[in-house]
XYZ file of C-alpha atoms in Angstrom:
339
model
C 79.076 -129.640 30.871
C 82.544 -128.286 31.876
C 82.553 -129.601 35.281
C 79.208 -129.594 37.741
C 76.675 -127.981 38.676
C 77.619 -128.232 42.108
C 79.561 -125.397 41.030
C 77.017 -122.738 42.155
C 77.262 -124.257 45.856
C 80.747 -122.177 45.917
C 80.811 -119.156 47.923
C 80.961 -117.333 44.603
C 77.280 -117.845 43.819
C 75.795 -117.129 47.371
C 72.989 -114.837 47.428
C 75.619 -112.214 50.122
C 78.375 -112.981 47.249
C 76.299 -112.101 43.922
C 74.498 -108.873 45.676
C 78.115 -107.748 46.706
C 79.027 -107.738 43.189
C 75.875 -106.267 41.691
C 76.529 -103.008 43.298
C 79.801 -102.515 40.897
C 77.479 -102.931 38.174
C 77.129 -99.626 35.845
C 74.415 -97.189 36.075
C 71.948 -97.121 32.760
C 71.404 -93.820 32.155
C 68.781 -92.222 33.480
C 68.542 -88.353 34.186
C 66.524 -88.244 37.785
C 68.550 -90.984 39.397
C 71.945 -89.277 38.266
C 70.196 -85.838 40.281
C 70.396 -88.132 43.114
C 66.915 -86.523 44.573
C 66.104 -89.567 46.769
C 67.472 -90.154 50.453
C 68.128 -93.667 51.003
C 66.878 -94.760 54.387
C 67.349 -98.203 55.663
C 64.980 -100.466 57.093
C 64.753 -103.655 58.673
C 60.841 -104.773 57.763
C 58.445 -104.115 54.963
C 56.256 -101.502 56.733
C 57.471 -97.910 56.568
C 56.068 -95.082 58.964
C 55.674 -91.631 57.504
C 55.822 -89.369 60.523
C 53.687 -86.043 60.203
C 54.988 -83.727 62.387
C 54.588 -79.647 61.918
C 53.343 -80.384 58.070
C 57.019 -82.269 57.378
C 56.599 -85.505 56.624
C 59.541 -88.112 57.869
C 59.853 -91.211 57.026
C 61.296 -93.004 60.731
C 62.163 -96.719 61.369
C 59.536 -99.104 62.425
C 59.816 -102.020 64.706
C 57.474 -105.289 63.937
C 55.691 -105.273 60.619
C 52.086 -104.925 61.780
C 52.620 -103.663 65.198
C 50.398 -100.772 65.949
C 52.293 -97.416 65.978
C 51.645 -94.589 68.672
C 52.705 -91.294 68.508
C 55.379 -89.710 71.089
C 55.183 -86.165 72.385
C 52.808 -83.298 72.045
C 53.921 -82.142 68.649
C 53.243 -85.294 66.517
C 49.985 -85.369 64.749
C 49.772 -88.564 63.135
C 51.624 -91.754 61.531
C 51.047 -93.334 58.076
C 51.829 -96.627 57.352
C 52.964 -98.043 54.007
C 54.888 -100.656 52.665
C 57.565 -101.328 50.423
C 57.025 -103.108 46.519
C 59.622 -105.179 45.041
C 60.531 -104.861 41.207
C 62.276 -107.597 40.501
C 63.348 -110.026 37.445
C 65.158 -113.163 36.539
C 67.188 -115.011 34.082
C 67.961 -118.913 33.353
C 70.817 -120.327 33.008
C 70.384 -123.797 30.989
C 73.064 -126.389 31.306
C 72.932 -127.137 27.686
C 74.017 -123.873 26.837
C 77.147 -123.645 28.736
C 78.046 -127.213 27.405
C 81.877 -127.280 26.458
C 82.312 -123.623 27.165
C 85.666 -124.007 28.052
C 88.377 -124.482 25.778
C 92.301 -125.803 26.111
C 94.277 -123.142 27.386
C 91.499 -120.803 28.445
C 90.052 -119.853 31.889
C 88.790 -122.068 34.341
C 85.615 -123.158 34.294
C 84.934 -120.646 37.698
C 85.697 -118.012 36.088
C 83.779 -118.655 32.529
C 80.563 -119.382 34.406
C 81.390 -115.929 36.921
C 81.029 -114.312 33.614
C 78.162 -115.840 32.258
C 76.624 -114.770 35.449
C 77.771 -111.373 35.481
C 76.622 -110.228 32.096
C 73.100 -112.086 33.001
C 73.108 -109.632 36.147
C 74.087 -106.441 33.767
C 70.972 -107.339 31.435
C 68.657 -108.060 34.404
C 69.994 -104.883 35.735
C 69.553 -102.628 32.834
C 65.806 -103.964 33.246
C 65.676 -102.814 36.738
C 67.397 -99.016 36.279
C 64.791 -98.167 33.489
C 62.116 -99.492 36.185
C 63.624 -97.349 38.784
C 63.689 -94.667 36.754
C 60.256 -94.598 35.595
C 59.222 -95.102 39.894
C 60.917 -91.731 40.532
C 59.267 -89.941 37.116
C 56.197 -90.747 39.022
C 57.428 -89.837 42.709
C 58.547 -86.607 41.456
C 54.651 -85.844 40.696
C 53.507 -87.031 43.581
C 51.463 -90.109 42.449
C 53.680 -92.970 42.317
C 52.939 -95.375 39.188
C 53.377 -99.244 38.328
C 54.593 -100.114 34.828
C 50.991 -100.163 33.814
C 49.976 -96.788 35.277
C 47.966 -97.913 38.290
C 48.733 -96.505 41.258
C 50.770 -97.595 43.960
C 50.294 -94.588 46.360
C 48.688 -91.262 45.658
C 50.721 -88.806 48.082
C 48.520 -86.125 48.242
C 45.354 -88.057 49.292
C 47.505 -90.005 52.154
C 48.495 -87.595 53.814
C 45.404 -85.263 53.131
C 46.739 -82.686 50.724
C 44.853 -81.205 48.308
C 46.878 -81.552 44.592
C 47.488 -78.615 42.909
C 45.586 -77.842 39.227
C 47.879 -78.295 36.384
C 49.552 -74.695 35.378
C 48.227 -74.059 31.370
C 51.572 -72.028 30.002
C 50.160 -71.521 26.442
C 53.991 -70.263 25.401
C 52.474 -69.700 21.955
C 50.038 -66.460 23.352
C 52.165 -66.026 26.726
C 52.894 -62.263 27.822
C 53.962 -61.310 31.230
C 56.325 -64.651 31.583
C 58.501 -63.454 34.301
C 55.806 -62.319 36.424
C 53.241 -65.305 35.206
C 56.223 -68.252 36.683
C 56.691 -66.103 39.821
C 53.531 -66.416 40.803
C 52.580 -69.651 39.549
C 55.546 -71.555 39.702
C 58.234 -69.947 42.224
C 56.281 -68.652 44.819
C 54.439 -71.699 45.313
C 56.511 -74.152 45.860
C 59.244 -71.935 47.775
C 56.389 -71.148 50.157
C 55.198 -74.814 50.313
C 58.427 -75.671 51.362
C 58.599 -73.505 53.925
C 61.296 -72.834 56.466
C 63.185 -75.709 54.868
C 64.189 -73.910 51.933
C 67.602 -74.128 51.433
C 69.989 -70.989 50.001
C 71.310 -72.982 47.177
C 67.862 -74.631 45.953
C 66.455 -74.175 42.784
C 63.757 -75.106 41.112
C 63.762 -77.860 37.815
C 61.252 -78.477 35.373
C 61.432 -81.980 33.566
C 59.674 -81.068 30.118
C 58.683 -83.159 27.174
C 59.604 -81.981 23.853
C 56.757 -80.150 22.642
C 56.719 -78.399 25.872
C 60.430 -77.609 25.683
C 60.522 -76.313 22.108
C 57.460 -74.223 22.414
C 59.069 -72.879 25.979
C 61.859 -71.895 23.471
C 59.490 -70.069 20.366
C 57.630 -67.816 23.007
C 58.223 -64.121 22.030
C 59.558 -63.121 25.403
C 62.038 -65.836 25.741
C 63.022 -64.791 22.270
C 63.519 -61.366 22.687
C 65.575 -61.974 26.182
C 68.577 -62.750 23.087
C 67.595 -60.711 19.930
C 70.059 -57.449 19.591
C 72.496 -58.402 21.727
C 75.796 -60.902 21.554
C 73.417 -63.567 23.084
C 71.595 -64.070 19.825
C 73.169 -67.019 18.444
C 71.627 -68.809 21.024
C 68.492 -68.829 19.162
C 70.058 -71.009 16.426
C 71.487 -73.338 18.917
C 70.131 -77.018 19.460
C 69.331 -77.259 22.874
C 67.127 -81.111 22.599
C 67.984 -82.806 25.545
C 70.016 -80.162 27.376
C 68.561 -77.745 29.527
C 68.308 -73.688 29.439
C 67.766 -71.297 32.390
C 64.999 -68.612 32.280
C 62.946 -66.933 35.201
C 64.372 -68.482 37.701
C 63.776 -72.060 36.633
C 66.029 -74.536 35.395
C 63.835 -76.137 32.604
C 65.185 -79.794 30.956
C 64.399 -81.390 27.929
C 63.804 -84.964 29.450
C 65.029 -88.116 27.778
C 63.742 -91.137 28.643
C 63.807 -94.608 26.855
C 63.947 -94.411 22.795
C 60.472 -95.250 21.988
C 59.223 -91.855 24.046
C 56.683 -93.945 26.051
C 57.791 -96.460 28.367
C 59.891 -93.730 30.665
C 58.785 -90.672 29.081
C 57.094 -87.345 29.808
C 53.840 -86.823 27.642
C 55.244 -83.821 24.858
C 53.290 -81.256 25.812
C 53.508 -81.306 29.838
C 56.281 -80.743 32.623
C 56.909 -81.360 36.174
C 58.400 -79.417 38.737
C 59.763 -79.233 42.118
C 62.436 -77.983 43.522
C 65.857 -79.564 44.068
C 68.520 -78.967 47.047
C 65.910 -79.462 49.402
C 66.774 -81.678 52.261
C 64.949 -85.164 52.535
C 62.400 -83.662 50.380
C 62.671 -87.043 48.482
C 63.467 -90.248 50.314
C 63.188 -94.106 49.528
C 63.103 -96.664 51.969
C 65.071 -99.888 51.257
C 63.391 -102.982 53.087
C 65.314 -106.174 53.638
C 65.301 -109.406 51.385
C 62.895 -111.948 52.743
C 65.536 -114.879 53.320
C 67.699 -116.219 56.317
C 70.841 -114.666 54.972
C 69.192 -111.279 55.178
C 66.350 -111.451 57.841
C 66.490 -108.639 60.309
C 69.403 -106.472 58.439
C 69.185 -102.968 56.994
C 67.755 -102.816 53.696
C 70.102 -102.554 50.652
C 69.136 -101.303 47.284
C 69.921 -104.703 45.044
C 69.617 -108.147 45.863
C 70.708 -111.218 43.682
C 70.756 -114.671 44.391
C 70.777 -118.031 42.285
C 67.745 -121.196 42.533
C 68.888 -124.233 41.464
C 66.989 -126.898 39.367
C 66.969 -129.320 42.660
C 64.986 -132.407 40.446
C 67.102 -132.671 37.087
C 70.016 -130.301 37.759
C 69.629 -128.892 34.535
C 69.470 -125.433 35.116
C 70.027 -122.659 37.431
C 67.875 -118.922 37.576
C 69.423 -115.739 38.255
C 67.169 -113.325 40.371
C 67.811 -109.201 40.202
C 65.378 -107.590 42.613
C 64.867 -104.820 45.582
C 62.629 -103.939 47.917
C 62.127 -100.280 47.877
C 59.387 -97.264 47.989
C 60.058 -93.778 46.921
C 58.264 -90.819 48.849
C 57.867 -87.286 48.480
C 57.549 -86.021 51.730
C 55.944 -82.793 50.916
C 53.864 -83.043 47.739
C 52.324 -79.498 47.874
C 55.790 -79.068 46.596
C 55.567 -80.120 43.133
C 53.656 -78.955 40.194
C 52.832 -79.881 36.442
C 52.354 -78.163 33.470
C 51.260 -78.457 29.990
C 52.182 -76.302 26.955
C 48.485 -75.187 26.031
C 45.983 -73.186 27.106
């Protein structure tokens, strides 16, 4: 071993130290968290209270975890209570492996082992993205999904909304598009929103690729290009981009390669509208340790346990404390490409 293990007692290694330098970490792609939909909001515990006031949901800071909650002034109907879930993962570091790892003339042992832990964190974060990402693919419909598909939190029977039915497009038979997404897509959801609304907001629809392609063969769509210097359009690949028709901005989603892990199902959609103020938020709660206890929540935490009995190895933990919310569900909508 290139010097000790005592190594990782250096402030280099704290928990405050590594989570400082997991925030310069690169983003892994992923399409919803580069819209930046979600509000971040701070909190100190692991309870988070969804205000209902005037049909707008708000999330607002809570006090104790546990501590009953009452509601102030005439105009606030009720609060919901939830709490945050952690996704988190970790990687060991064996002492064998980093035997002789430094050579004559090359950097100090520090600064080897700095990078051994720094691509560890990059891997654990890459991990951690793709499992954010697939949280807010589910958050966007309003039903917010583990890895294996339970659910977490179903928004619209928390706060007692009924869900809206899934809209059948059938692009292969569809006439009347224009007025058919006005009144099944665009009216909805602007009036949902209500007086929140904002003058630049428009509204997305995340497709899967059968949905996309067949949005792209219907005979209305095609015609909006045929005899006229938009035509070539027709012969354009589009996969994975996005197109704008009938006042929607509709996206070919790409998720992770295999098409299943963070994926849309091909033949569906979801939509909601973007630009809309809070309409998204996600609380960040606190790491439970000493170093942390009773701060504002940050998005990433990372911290190092050491092999106190035979010092032979040290673990590398990636994790946050976080919950996504829609805070007006009757906002969103899904679609599939049949009838």
């Amino acid at each position: 071993m290139p010097i000790t293990m005592d190594v990782f007692n250096q402030s280099a290694f704290s928990a405050i130290s590594l989570t400082q330098g997991v925030r310069r970490l690169p983003t892994v792609p992923g399409l919803i968290t580069s819209m930046n939909l979600f509000t971040p909001v701070p909190v100190r515990t692991r309870i988070v209270a969804v205000e209902s006031k005037r049909n707008t949901l708000n999330i607002v800071r809570t006090s104790e975890p546990g501590a009953p909650r009452t509601a102030r002034g005439h105009d606030k109907a009720s609060i919901t209570d939830l709490r945050v879930r952690r996704i988190e993962e970790y990687d060991r570091l064996d002492a064998e492996t980093i035997q002789g790892i430094r050579q004559f003339g090359s950097e100090t042992e520090m600064k080897q082992l700095q990078r051994e832990i720094a691509e560890m964190q990059q891997t654990l974060g890459n991990d951690l993205q793709a499992t954010k990402e697939r949280l807010y693919l589910s958050a966007i419909t309003g039903i917010l999904r583990d890895s294996d598909d339970s659910v977490i939190y179903d928004y619209f029977s928390t706060f007692g909304i009924a869900q809206p039915s899934q809209i059948a497009f059938n692009w292969a038979a569809r006439t009347g598009v224009k007025k058919f997404v006005a009144q099944q897509v665009v009216r909805p959801i602007i009036r949902a929103i209500g007086g929140v609304a904002a003058p630049g907001m428009r509204i997305v629809a995340l497709c899967g690729d059968d949905f996309y392609d067949d949005l792209q063969e219907n005979a209305e769509y095609r015609a909006q290009y045929l005899n006229n210097n938009n035509a070539s359009k027709l012969v354009e690949g589009t996969a994975f981009q996005g197109v704008e028709a009938w006042g929607v901005t509709w996206i070919n989603y790409r998720g992770t390669d295999d098409n299943s892990a963070v994926a849309i199902p091909t033949g569906e959609c979801r939509l909601f509208p973007m630009g809309v103020r809070d309409l998204f938020q996600e609380a960040f709660a606190p790491r439970p340790s000493f170093e942390f206890v009773n701060t504002r929540g940050q998005e990433w935490y990372s911290h190092i346990v050491r092999d106190r009995d035979h010092d032979e190895w040290v673990k590398l933990y990636l994790e946050s404390y976080r919950l996504p919310i829609c805070t007006r569900p009757e906002a969103l909508r899904d679609g599939r490409t049949g009838a």
